mmCIF file of C-alpha atoms and ligand atoms in Angstrom:
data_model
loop_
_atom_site.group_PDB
_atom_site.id
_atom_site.type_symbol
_atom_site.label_atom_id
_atom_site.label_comp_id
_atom_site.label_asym_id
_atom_site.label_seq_id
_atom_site.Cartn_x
_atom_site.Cartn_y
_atom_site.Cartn_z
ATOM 1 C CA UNK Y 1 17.781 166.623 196.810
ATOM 2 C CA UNK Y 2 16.658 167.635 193.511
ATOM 3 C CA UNK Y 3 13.362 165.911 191.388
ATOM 4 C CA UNK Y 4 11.431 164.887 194.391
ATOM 5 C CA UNK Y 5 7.977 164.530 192.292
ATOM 6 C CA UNK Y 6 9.973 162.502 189.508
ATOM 7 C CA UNK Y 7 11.609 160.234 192.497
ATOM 8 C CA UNK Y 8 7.889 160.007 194.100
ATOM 9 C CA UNK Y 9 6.942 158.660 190.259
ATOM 10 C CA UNK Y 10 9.417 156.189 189.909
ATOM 11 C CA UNK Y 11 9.298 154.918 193.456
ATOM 12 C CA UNK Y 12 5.399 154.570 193.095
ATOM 13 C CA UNK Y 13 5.636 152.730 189.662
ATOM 14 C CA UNK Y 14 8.389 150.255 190.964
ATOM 15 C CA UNK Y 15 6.422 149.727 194.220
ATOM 16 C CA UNK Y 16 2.947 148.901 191.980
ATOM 17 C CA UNK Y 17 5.064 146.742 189.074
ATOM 18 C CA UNK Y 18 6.227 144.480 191.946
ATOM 19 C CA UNK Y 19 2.746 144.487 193.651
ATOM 20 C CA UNK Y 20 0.843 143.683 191.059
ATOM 21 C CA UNK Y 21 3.116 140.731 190.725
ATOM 22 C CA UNK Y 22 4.795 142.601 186.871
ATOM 23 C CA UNK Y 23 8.223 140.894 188.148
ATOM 24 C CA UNK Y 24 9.616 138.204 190.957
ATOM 25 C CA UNK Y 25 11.988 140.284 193.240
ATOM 26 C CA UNK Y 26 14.088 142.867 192.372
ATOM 27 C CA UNK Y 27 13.859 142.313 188.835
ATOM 28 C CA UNK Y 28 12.266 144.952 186.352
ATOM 29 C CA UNK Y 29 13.323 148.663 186.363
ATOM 30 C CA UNK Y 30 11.893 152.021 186.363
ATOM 31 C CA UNK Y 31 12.700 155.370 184.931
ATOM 32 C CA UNK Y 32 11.730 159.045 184.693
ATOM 33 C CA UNK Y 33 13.456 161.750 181.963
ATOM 34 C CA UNK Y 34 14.661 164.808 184.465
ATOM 35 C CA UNK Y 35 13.145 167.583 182.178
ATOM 36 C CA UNK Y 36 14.839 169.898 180.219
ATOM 37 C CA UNK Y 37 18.634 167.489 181.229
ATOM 38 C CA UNK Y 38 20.095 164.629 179.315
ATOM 39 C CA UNK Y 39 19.857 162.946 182.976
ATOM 40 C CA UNK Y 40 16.906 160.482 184.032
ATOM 41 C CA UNK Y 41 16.104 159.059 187.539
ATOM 42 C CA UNK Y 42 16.318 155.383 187.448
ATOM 43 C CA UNK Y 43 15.670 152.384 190.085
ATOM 44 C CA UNK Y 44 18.768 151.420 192.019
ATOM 45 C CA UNK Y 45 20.326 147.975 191.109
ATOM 46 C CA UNK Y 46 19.280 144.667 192.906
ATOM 47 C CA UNK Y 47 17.202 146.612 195.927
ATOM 48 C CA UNK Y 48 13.898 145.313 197.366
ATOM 49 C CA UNK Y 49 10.980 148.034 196.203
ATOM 50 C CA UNK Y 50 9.480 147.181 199.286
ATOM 51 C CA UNK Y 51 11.865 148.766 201.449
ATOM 52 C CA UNK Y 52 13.349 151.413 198.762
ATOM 53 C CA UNK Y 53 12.469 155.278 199.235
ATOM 54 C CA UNK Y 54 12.834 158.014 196.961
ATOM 55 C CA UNK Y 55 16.395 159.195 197.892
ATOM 56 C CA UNK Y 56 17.609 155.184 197.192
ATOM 57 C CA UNK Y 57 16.169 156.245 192.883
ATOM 58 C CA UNK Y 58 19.597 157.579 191.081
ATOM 59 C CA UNK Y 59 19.838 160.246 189.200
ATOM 60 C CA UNK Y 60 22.288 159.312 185.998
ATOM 61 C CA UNK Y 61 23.162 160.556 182.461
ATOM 62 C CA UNK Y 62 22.492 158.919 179.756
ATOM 63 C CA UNK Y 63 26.332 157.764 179.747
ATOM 64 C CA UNK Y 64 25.082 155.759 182.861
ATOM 65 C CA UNK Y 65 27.420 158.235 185.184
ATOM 66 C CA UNK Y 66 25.473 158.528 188.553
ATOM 67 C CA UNK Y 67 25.086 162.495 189.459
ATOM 68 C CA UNK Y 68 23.048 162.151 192.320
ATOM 69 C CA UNK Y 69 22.600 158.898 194.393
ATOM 70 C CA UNK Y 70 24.595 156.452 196.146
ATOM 71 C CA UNK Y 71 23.601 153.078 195.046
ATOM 72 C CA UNK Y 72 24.299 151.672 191.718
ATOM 73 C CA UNK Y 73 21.806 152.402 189.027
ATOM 74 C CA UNK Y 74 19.765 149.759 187.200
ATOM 75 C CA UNK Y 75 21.664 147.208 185.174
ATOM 76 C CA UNK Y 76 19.169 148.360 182.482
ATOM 77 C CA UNK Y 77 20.380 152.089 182.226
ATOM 78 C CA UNK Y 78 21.584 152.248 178.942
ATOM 79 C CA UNK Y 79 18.470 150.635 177.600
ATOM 80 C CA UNK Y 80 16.495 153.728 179.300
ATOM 81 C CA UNK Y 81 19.153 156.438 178.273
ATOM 82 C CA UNK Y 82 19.378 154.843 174.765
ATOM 83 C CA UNK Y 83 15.144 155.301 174.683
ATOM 84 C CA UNK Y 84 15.374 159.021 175.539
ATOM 85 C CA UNK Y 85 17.980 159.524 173.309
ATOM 86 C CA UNK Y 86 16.092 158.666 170.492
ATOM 87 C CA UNK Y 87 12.510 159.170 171.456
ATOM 88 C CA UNK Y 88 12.000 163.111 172.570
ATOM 89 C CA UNK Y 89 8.549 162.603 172.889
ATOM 90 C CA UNK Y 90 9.078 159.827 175.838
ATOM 91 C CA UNK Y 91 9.215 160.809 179.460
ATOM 92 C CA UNK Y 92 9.046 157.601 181.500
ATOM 93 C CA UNK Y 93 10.322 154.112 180.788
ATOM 94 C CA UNK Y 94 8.585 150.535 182.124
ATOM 95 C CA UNK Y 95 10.392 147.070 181.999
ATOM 96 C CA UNK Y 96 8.821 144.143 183.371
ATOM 97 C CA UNK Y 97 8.895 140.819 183.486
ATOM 98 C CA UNK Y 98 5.049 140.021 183.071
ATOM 99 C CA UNK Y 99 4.303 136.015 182.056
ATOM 100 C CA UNK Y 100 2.327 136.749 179.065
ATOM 101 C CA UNK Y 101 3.705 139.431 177.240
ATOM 102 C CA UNK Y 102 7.369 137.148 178.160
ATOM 103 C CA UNK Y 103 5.865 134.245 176.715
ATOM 104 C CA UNK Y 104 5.163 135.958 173.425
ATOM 105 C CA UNK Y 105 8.848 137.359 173.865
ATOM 106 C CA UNK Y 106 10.121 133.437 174.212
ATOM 107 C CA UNK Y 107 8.299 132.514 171.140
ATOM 108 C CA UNK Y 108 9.211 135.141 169.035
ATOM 109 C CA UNK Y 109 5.539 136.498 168.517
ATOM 110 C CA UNK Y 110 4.342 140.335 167.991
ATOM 111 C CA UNK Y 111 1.666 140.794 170.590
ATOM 112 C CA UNK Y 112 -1.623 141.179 168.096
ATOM 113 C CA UNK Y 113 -3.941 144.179 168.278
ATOM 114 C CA UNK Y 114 -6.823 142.314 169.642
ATOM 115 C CA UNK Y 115 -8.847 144.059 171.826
ATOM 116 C CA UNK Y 116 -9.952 147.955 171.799
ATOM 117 C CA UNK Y 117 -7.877 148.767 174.661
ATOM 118 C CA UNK Y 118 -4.799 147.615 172.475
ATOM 119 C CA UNK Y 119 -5.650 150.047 170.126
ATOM 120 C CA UNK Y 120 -6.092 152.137 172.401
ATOM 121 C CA UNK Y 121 -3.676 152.462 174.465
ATOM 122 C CA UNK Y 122 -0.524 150.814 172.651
ATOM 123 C CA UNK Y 123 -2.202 151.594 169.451
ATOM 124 C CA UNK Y 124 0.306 148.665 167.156
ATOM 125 C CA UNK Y 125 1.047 144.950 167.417
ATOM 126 C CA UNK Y 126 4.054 144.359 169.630
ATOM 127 C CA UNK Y 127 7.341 143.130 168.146
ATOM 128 C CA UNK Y 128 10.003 141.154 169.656
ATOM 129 C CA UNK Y 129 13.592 143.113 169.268
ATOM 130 C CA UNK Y 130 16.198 140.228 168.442
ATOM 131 C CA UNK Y 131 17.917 138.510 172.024
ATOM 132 C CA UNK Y 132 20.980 140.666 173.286
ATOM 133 C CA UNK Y 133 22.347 140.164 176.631
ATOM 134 C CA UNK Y 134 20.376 141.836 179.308
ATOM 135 C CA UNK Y 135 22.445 145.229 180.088
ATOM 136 C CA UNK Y 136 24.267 145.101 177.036
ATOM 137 C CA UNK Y 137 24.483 148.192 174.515
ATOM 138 C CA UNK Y 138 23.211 145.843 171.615
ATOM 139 C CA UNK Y 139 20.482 144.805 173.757
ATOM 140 C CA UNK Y 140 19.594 149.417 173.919
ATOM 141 C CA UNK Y 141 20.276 149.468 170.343
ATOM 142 C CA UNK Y 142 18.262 146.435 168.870
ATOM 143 C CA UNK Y 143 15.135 147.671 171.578
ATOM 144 C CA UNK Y 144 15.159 151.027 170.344
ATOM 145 C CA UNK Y 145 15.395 149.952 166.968
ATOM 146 C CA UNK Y 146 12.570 147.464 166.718
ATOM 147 C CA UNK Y 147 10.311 150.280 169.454
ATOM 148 C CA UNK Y 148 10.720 152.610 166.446
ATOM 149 C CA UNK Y 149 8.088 154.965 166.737
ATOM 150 C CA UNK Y 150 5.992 152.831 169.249
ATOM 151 C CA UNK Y 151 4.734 152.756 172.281
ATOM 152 C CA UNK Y 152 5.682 149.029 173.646
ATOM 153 C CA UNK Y 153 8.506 146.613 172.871
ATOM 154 C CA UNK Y 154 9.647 142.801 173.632
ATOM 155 C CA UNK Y 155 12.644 141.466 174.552
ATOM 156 C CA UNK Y 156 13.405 138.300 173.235
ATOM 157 C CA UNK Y 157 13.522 135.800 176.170
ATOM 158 C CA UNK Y 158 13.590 138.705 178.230
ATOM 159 C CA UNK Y 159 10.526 140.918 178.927
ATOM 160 C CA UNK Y 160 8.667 144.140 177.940
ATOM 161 C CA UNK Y 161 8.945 147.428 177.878
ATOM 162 C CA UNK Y 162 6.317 150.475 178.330
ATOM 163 C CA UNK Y 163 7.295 153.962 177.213
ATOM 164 C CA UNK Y 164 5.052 157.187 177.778
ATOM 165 C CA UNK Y 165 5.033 160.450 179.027
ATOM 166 C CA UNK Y 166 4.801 159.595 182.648
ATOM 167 C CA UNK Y 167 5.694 156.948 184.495
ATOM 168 C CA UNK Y 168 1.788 155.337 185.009
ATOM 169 C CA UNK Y 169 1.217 156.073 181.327
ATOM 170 C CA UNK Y 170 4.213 154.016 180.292
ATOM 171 C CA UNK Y 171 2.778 151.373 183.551
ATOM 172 C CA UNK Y 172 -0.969 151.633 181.668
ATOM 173 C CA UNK Y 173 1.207 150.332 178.190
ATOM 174 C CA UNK Y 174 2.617 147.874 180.257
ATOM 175 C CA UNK Y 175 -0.619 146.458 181.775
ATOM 176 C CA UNK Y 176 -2.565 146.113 178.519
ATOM 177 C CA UNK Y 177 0.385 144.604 176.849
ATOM 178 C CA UNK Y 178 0.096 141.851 179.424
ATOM 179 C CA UNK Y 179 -3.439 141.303 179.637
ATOM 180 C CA UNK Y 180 -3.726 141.775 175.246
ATOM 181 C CA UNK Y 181 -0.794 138.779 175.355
ATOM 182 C CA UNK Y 182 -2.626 136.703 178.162
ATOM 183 C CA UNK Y 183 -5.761 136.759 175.843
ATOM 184 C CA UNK Y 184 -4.321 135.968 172.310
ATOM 185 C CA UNK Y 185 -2.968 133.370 173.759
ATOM 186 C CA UNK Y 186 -6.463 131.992 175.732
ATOM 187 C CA UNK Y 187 -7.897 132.945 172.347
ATOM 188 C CA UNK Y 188 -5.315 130.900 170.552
ATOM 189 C CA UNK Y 189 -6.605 127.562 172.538
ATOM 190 C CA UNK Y 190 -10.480 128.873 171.356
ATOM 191 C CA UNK Y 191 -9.324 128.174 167.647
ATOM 192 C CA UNK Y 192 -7.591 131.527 166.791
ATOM 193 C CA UNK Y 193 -7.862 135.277 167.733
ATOM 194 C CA UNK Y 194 -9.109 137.687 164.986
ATOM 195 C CA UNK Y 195 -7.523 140.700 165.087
ATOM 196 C CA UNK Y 196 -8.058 144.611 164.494
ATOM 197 C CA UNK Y 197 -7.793 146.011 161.470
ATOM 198 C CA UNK Y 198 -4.348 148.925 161.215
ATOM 199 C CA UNK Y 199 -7.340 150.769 160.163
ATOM 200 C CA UNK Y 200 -9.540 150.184 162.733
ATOM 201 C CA UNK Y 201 -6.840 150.535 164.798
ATOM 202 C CA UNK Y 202 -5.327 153.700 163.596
ATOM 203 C CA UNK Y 203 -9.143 155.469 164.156
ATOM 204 C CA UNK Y 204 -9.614 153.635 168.256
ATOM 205 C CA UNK Y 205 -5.873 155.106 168.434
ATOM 206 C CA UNK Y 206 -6.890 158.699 167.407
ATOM 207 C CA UNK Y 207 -10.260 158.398 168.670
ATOM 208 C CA UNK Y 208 -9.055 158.094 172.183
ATOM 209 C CA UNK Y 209 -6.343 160.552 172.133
ATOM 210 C CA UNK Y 210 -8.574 163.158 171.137
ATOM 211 C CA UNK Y 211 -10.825 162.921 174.104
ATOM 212 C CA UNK Y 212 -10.737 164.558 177.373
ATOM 213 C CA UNK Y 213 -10.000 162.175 179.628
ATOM 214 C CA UNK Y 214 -7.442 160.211 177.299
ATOM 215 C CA UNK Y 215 -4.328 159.180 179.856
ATOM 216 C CA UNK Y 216 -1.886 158.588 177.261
HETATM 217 ZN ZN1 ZN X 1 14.707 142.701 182.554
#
C-alpha cells in the first residue's frame, strides 16, 4: 500500500472533524493531494470515522476513478479533484458541516474578517459559492470559482470548506472559520461586529506568514 503518511493525515483529520463535533455522522469529507500525481487520497463514502483505518481512505484521480481502495470514494470527489486542479499551491482539502460557518452559508453571508486570527489564518472574508447539488460538477465548479485564490469557501445551504497545504492546516482554516462565524453572529445580537480593515488584514496576513512558527 502506497501513501501511508498521507492515509495517516486524512484518517487523523476525519477522526478529529467528527470529534470535535465539525459534522453529525458520516457526513463531511477529507482529502490529501498524492504528490507529484494527478491522484488524491480521499475519505471513503458513508463509513463511520470511528471505525475507519487508513487502508479503508481511497486513492482516486481527479476523474473520480478509484486506483487504489475498495470502498467507494467520497460523494464529494470531484469537488476535491476540481480544487487541485485549479489550485497548485493546495495540498489538503476540509469540508465540514460546522453550525456557524453553515448558518452564514443558509443566509447567504460572507463570513467577516473579525478577529486577528481571521486574518490570520484565512486572511479574507468568506463567500458563499451559489447552491448546486451536493456531488454535482456545478457544485466543484461554482466552489472553485467563488474560493478563487482563497483559503476558505461556503456552500450555500451546505457547509464549508478548508484548503491548505496539509491536511491540519486546511483543519486550522476550518476551525477559525467556525469560531470567526459563531462570533459575528454573537456580535451581531451585541449591536453589530466591526470588522478588520483589507489593510489591516492584508499586514496580520503577511505578518504571520513571515514568522517562524507560522502553521499555514
Ligand atoms: Zn457536505
Amino acid at each position: 500500500m502506497e501513501y501511508l503518511s498521507e492515509r495517516r493525515e486524512v484518517l487523523k483529520t476525519a477522526q478529529e472533524i467528527s470529534a470535535a463535533k465539525m459534522v453529525t455522522g458520516t457526513w463531511g469529507n477529507v482529502s490529501r493531494k498524492a504528490d507529484n500525481q494527478p491522484l488524491m487520497l480521499i475519505t471513503p463514502s458513508g463509513m463511520n470515522y470511528g471505525t475507519m483505518s487508513i487502508e479503508d481512505i481511497v486513492l482516486v484521480d481527479y476523474q473520480g476513478r478509484v486506483v487504489e481502495g475498495k470502498f467507494k470514494p467520497s460523494v464529494e470527489s470531484p469537488l476535491h479533484a476540481a480544487i487541485y486542479c485549479n489550485r497548485p499551491d493546495v495540498g489538503a482539502v476540509v469540508h465540514v458541516h460546522s453550525t456557524y460557518a453553515t448558518a452564514f452559508a443558509v443566509a447567504g453571508m460572507s463570513i467577516p474578517v473579525i478577529l486577528e486570527e481571521t486574518a490570520q489564518i484565512v486572511g479574507h472574508e468568506i463567500m458563499t459559492a451559489p447552491y448546486a447539488k451536493c456531488g454535482s460538477d456545478d457544485l466543484a465548479a461554482m466552489a472553485v470559482q467563488t474560493l478563487g485564490a482563497g483559503n476558505a469557501v461556503l456552500l450555500a445551504n451546505h457547509g464549508l470548506i478548508g484548503v491548505g497545504k496539509r491536511t491540519a492546516d486546511a483543519l486550522q482554516v476550518c476551525y477559525i472559520a467556525e469560531k470567526t462565524a459563531k462570533v459575528a453572529l454573537l456580535a451581531k445580537v451585541l449591536g453589530g461586529a466591526n470588522t478588520l480593515s483589507p489593510e489591516e488584514t492584508k499586514l496580520l496576513n503577511e505578518n504571520f506568514r513571515s514568522y517562524g512558527q507560522a502553521k499555514v
